[in-house]
mmCIF file of C-alpha atoms in Angstrom:
data_model
loop_
_atom_site.group_PDB
_atom_site.id
_atom_site.type_symbol
_atom_site.label_atom_id
_atom_site.label_comp_id
_atom_site.label_asym_id
_atom_site.label_seq_id
_atom_site.Cartn_x
_atom_site.Cartn_y
_atom_site.Cartn_z
ATOM 1 C CA GLU L 1 7.945 -25.744 8.781
ATOM 2 C CA ALA L 2 6.181 -22.517 7.980
ATOM 3 C CA ASP L 3 2.330 -22.069 7.218
ATOM 4 C CA ILE L 4 2.451 -18.857 5.157
ATOM 5 C CA TYR L 5 2.488 -18.245 1.478
ATOM 6 C CA GLN L 6 2.803 -15.228 -0.639
ATOM 7 C CA THR L 7 1.072 -15.260 -4.094
ATOM 8 C CA PRO L 8 2.755 -14.802 -6.714
ATOM 9 C CA ARG L 9 6.669 -15.995 -6.412
ATOM 10 C CA TYR L 10 7.238 -13.055 -9.385
ATOM 11 C CA LEU L 11 5.008 -10.345 -11.144
ATOM 12 C CA VAL L 12 6.703 -8.538 -14.001
ATOM 13 C CA ILE L 13 3.353 -5.785 -14.901
ATOM 14 C CA GLY L 14 2.936 -2.440 -16.757
ATOM 15 C CA THR L 15 3.318 1.000 -15.907
ATOM 16 C CA GLY L 16 -0.100 1.794 -13.988
ATOM 17 C CA LYS L 17 -1.583 -1.185 -13.552
ATOM 18 C CA LYS L 18 -2.969 -2.164 -10.469
ATOM 19 C CA ILE L 19 -1.864 -5.682 -8.314
ATOM 20 C CA THR L 20 -2.482 -7.397 -5.124
ATOM 21 C CA LEU L 21 0.456 -9.784 -3.809
ATOM 22 C CA GLU L 22 -1.553 -12.122 -1.767
ATOM 23 C CA CYS L 23 0.475 -13.654 1.861
ATOM 24 C CA SER L 24 -1.887 -16.537 3.791
ATOM 25 C CA GLN L 25 -1.064 -17.736 7.335
ATOM 26 C CA THR L 26 -2.489 -21.419 8.601
ATOM 27 C CA MET L 27 -0.824 -20.507 12.518
ATOM 28 C CA GLY L 28 -3.353 -18.520 13.547
ATOM 29 C CA HIS L 29 -0.509 -15.426 14.357
ATOM 30 C CA ASP L 30 -2.687 -12.046 15.170
ATOM 31 C CA LYS L 31 0.741 -10.151 13.634
ATOM 32 C CA MET L 32 1.484 -10.146 10.431
ATOM 33 C CA TYR L 33 3.792 -7.578 8.429
ATOM 34 C CA TRP L 34 4.901 -6.786 5.240
ATOM 35 C CA TYR L 35 8.789 -5.810 4.079
ATOM 36 C CA GLN L 36 10.085 -4.375 1.311
ATOM 37 C CA GLN L 37 13.488 -5.463 0.156
ATOM 38 C CA ASP L 38 16.090 -4.599 -2.486
ATOM 39 C CA PRO L 39 18.191 -6.553 -3.985
ATOM 40 C CA GLY L 40 21.270 -7.544 -1.839
ATOM 41 C CA MET L 41 19.461 -4.726 1.275
ATOM 42 C CA GLU L 42 17.795 -4.717 4.039
ATOM 43 C CA LEU L 43 14.557 -4.910 5.052
ATOM 44 C CA HIS L 44 12.256 -1.928 5.083
ATOM 45 C CA LEU L 45 8.662 -2.742 6.972
ATOM 46 C CA ILE L 46 6.786 -0.891 5.555
ATOM 47 C CA HIS L 47 2.995 -2.277 6.832
ATOM 48 C CA TYR L 48 1.638 -4.460 10.497
ATOM 49 C CA SER L 49 -1.588 -5.674 11.803
ATOM 50 C CA TYR L 50 -2.149 -6.519 15.152
ATOM 51 C CA GLY L 51 -5.013 -8.672 14.280
ATOM 52 C CA VAL L 52 -8.320 -7.881 12.313
ATOM 53 C CA ASN L 53 -9.312 -4.434 10.859
ATOM 54 C CA SER L 54 -6.254 -3.210 12.211
ATOM 55 C CA THR L 55 -3.343 -1.920 10.437
ATOM 56 C CA GLU L 56 -0.455 0.419 10.673
ATOM 57 C CA LYS L 57 1.850 1.650 8.459
ATOM 58 C CA GLY L 58 5.864 0.262 8.969
ATOM 59 C CA ASP L 59 8.825 2.226 9.072
ATOM 60 C CA LEU L 60 9.986 3.198 5.483
ATOM 61 C CA SER L 61 6.557 4.942 3.866
ATOM 62 C CA SER L 62 5.528 3.309 0.643
ATOM 63 C CA GLU L 63 2.442 3.421 -1.442
ATOM 64 C CA SER L 64 1.403 0.763 -1.246
ATOM 65 C CA THR L 65 -2.205 -0.267 1.252
ATOM 66 C CA VAL L 66 -2.708 -3.298 3.011
ATOM 67 C CA SER L 67 -5.890 -4.838 4.085
ATOM 68 C CA ARG L 68 -6.443 -7.299 7.332
ATOM 69 C CA ILE L 69 -10.693 -8.312 7.298
ATOM 70 C CA ARG L 70 -9.284 -12.185 8.214
ATOM 71 C CA THR L 71 -6.769 -13.101 10.149
ATOM 72 C CA GLU L 72 -4.805 -15.489 8.313
ATOM 73 C CA HIS L 73 -5.003 -12.811 5.595
ATOM 74 C CA PHE L 74 -3.053 -9.807 4.319
ATOM 75 C CA PRO L 75 -2.792 -8.636 0.943
ATOM 76 C CA LEU L 76 -0.953 -5.897 -0.180
ATOM 77 C CA THR L 77 -1.903 -3.311 -2.798
ATOM 78 C CA LEU L 78 -0.773 -0.976 -5.467
ATOM 79 C CA GLU L 79 -3.329 1.171 -7.043
ATOM 80 C CA SER L 80 -0.778 2.089 -9.766
ATOM 81 C CA ALA L 81 2.052 0.587 -10.109
ATOM 82 C CA ARG L 82 5.459 2.462 -11.028
ATOM 83 C CA PRO L 83 8.739 1.481 -11.751
ATOM 84 C CA SER L 84 10.170 2.172 -8.732
ATOM 85 C CA HIS L 85 7.753 0.219 -6.858
ATOM 86 C CA THR L 86 9.924 -2.637 -8.153
ATOM 87 C CA SER L 87 11.260 -4.380 -5.510
ATOM 88 C CA GLN L 88 10.962 -7.763 -3.129
ATOM 89 C CA TYR L 89 8.133 -7.973 -1.295
ATOM 90 C CA LEU L 90 8.503 -10.263 2.045
ATOM 91 C CA CYS L 91 5.325 -11.313 4.078
ATOM 92 C CA ALA L 92 5.796 -12.325 7.648
ATOM 93 C CA SER L 93 3.860 -13.966 10.837
ATOM 94 C CA SER L 94 4.185 -13.553 14.745
ATOM 95 C CA GLU L 95 2.751 -15.031 17.385
ATOM 96 C CA SER L 96 0.736 -12.071 19.808
ATOM 97 C CA ASN L 97 2.958 -10.800 23.166
ATOM 98 C CA SER L 98 5.526 -13.959 22.617
ATOM 99 C CA MET L 99 9.150 -11.817 22.611
ATOM 100 C CA ASN L 100 11.192 -14.871 22.031
ATOM 101 C CA THR L 101 9.105 -16.555 19.170
ATOM 102 C CA GLU L 102 10.767 -15.432 16.076
ATOM 103 C CA ALA L 103 8.756 -14.537 12.992
ATOM 104 C CA PHE L 104 8.020 -16.474 10.036
ATOM 105 C CA PHE L 105 8.500 -15.334 6.669
ATOM 106 C CA GLY L 106 7.070 -16.227 3.561
ATOM 107 C CA GLN L 107 9.134 -16.956 0.087
ATOM 108 C CA GLY L 108 8.207 -13.137 -1.379
ATOM 109 C CA THR L 109 7.160 -12.020 -4.451
ATOM 110 C CA ARG L 110 9.535 -10.143 -6.617
ATOM 111 C CA LEU L 111 8.232 -7.594 -8.347
ATOM 112 C CA THR L 112 9.414 -5.573 -11.723
ATOM 113 C CA VAL L 113 7.085 -3.018 -13.037
ATOM 114 C CA VAL L 114 8.653 -1.938 -16.492
ATOM 115 C CA ALA H 1 18.740 6.114 13.253
ATOM 116 C CA GLN H 2 20.033 2.589 12.835
ATOM 117 C CA LYS H 3 19.377 0.236 15.125
ATOM 118 C CA ILE H 4 21.310 -2.671 13.857
ATOM 119 C CA THR H 5 24.665 -2.351 12.808
ATOM 120 C CA GLN H 6 26.015 -5.179 10.479
ATOM 121 C CA THR H 7 29.403 -3.624 9.036
ATOM 122 C CA GLN H 8 30.930 -6.582 6.585
ATOM 123 C CA PRO H 9 28.794 -6.242 3.793
ATOM 124 C CA GLY H 10 30.836 -9.525 2.554
ATOM 125 C CA MET H 11 33.101 -11.960 3.477
ATOM 126 C CA PHE H 12 34.162 -15.410 2.266
ATOM 127 C CA VAL H 13 35.497 -18.319 3.713
ATOM 128 C CA GLN H 14 36.610 -21.088 3.391
ATOM 129 C CA GLU H 15 34.625 -24.573 4.263
ATOM 130 C CA LYS H 16 35.499 -26.119 7.427
ATOM 131 C CA GLU H 17 36.459 -22.970 8.797
ATOM 132 C CA ALA H 18 34.924 -21.066 11.374
ATOM 133 C CA VAL H 19 33.483 -17.514 10.307
ATOM 134 C CA THR H 20 32.235 -15.207 12.691
ATOM 135 C CA LEU H 21 29.688 -12.093 11.473
ATOM 136 C CA ASP H 22 29.367 -9.027 13.434
ATOM 137 C CA CYS H 23 25.643 -7.754 15.075
ATOM 138 C CA THR H 24 25.606 -3.915 16.593
ATOM 139 C CA TYR H 25 22.658 -2.774 18.174
ATOM 140 C CA ASP H 26 20.935 -0.024 19.583
ATOM 141 C CA THR H 27 18.045 0.362 21.919
ATOM 142 C CA SER H 28 17.022 1.912 25.788
ATOM 143 C CA ASP H 29 14.387 -0.882 26.131
ATOM 144 C CA PRO H 30 15.663 -3.571 29.336
ATOM 145 C CA SER H 31 14.210 -6.065 27.405
ATOM 146 C CA TYR H 32 14.488 -6.614 23.600
ATOM 147 C CA GLY H 33 15.722 -10.014 22.063
ATOM 148 C CA LEU H 34 18.124 -10.803 18.343
ATOM 149 C CA PHE H 35 17.676 -12.979 15.790
ATOM 150 C CA TRP H 36 19.460 -13.513 12.811
ATOM 151 C CA TYR H 37 17.632 -15.230 10.088
ATOM 152 C CA LYS H 38 19.995 -16.290 7.230
ATOM 153 C CA GLN H 39 18.747 -15.944 2.889
ATOM 154 C CA PRO H 40 19.496 -18.017 0.172
ATOM 155 C CA SER H 41 19.467 -16.469 -3.214
ATOM 156 C CA SER H 42 16.302 -17.805 -3.545
ATOM 157 C CA GLY H 43 15.115 -15.196 -1.388
ATOM 158 C CA GLU H 44 13.109 -16.542 1.820
ATOM 159 C CA MET H 45 14.542 -15.604 5.102
ATOM 160 C CA ILE H 46 15.463 -19.036 7.575
ATOM 161 C CA PHE H 47 15.533 -18.191 11.209
ATOM 162 C CA LEU H 48 18.712 -19.568 12.762
ATOM 163 C CA ILE H 49 19.117 -18.077 15.806
ATOM 164 C CA TYR H 50 18.104 -15.937 18.855
ATOM 165 C CA GLN H 51 19.129 -14.455 22.098
ATOM 166 C CA GLY H 52 17.125 -12.771 25.274
ATOM 167 C CA SER H 53 18.454 -9.749 26.521
ATOM 168 C CA TYR H 54 17.652 -11.194 30.114
ATOM 169 C CA ASP H 55 19.435 -15.009 28.986
ATOM 170 C CA GLN H 56 22.529 -15.505 31.077
ATOM 171 C CA GLN H 57 23.938 -18.213 28.527
ATOM 172 C CA ASN H 58 24.849 -17.533 24.792
ATOM 173 C CA ALA H 59 22.639 -18.980 22.479
ATOM 174 C CA THR H 60 23.760 -21.885 20.298
ATOM 175 C CA GLU H 61 21.889 -23.817 17.781
ATOM 176 C CA GLY H 62 23.655 -26.871 16.223
ATOM 177 C CA ARG H 63 26.598 -24.988 13.927
ATOM 178 C CA TYR H 64 25.366 -21.721 14.836
ATOM 179 C CA SER H 65 26.136 -19.934 18.244
ATOM 180 C CA LEU H 66 25.680 -16.612 19.618
ATOM 181 C CA ASN H 67 28.924 -14.599 21.411
ATOM 182 C CA PHE H 68 26.257 -12.044 23.059
ATOM 183 C CA GLN H 69 28.067 -8.661 25.169
ATOM 184 C CA LYS H 70 25.358 -7.454 27.031
ATOM 185 C CA ALA H 71 27.083 -4.126 27.853
ATOM 186 C CA ARG H 72 28.962 -3.999 24.078
ATOM 187 C CA LYS H 73 25.484 -4.000 22.434
ATOM 188 C CA SER H 74 26.901 -6.900 20.489
ATOM 189 C CA ALA H 75 25.441 -9.956 18.922
ATOM 190 C CA ASN H 76 27.968 -11.785 16.820
ATOM 191 C CA LEU H 77 26.480 -14.888 15.215
ATOM 192 C CA VAL H 78 29.276 -17.667 14.735
ATOM 193 C CA ILE H 79 28.988 -19.888 11.950
ATOM 194 C CA SER H 80 31.237 -23.445 13.164
ATOM 195 C CA ALA H 81 32.398 -25.816 10.072
ATOM 196 C CA SER H 82 31.265 -24.094 7.338
ATOM 197 C CA GLN H 83 29.575 -25.516 4.321
ATOM 198 C CA LEU H 84 29.100 -24.751 1.005
ATOM 199 C CA GLY H 85 25.387 -24.909 1.887
ATOM 200 C CA ASP H 86 25.864 -21.609 4.139
ATOM 201 C CA SER H 87 26.783 -19.438 1.244
ATOM 202 C CA ALA H 88 23.608 -16.718 1.765
ATOM 203 C CA MET H 89 22.528 -13.026 3.008
ATOM 204 C CA TYR H 90 22.635 -13.744 7.316
ATOM 205 C CA PHE H 91 20.929 -10.665 8.910
ATOM 206 C CA CYS H 92 21.151 -9.397 12.536
ATOM 207 C CA ALA H 93 17.584 -8.420 13.844
ATOM 208 C CA MET H 94 15.808 -6.739 16.887
ATOM 209 C CA ARG H 95 12.703 -6.794 18.705
ATOM 210 C CA GLU H 96 12.121 -4.317 20.895
ATOM 211 C CA GLN H 97 9.725 -4.913 24.140
ATOM 212 C CA ASN H 98 7.671 -1.647 23.286
ATOM 213 C CA SER H 99 7.911 -2.366 19.476
ATOM 214 C CA TRP H 100 4.720 -4.113 19.152
ATOM 215 C CA GLY H 101 6.207 -7.364 17.977
ATOM 216 C CA LYS H 102 8.184 -5.758 14.644
ATOM 217 C CA LEU H 103 11.922 -6.718 13.797
ATOM 218 C CA GLN H 104 13.990 -4.158 13.099
ATOM 219 C CA PHE H 105 16.814 -5.595 10.509
ATOM 220 C CA GLY H 106 20.619 -4.606 9.603
ATOM 221 C CA ALA H 107 21.840 -4.086 6.549
ATOM 222 C CA GLY H 108 23.142 -7.899 6.048
ATOM 223 C CA THR H 109 26.625 -9.778 4.998
ATOM 224 C CA GLN H 110 26.913 -12.500 2.280
ATOM 225 C CA VAL H 111 29.186 -14.967 3.315
ATOM 226 C CA VAL H 112 30.530 -16.787 0.126
ATOM 227 C CA VAL H 113 31.888 -20.602 1.327
ATOM 228 C CA THR H 114 34.777 -21.856 -0.827
ATOM 229 C CA PRO H 115 35.828 -25.139 -1.716
#
């Protein structure tokens, strides 16, 4: 069973608010990822990290930012939420240097900005 | 450019029947991995099956099997003996050797299993 957790599961927030989506894993994985997914659509990589103090932007441009101060923790922050940020955000992690191991996903955060 | 293509937006299948979900991919890396995930309406991503580019045999995991045709760059998922609980979105994904572990996903196929 995957040990990767996201909080909150659901969040409804007003425009202009600052929000942080939490993601933690207890598997000791170096690599962590944030994907954005609109309902019924594909997942788009918005951020990833190879390890502590390493963060990179993904394929889809995002106004969010991430940090990786601890191996197990990879929070995503939106400084000023807008309705266009309404989406599902999925956090994932995987082992380093293992081509054939799957990425483990959290349960996702469904964000609605009103 | 789209690297993973899933051409079937949705499919209906009767309980106990088999269903094949199509996936084609594009890469110039000689080493890559192909994954299938299931996403129920609750939203979590559940790993189903993996196929490596150098694997000689098609992968199987219980009722799931992968029809891997390397020359055609296709990796179709076969679900045998469908169950009502198989109703979900199914995503094909690829990890290239030089991608630092990143997975690229297709657009997904919605499967609805009917009694």
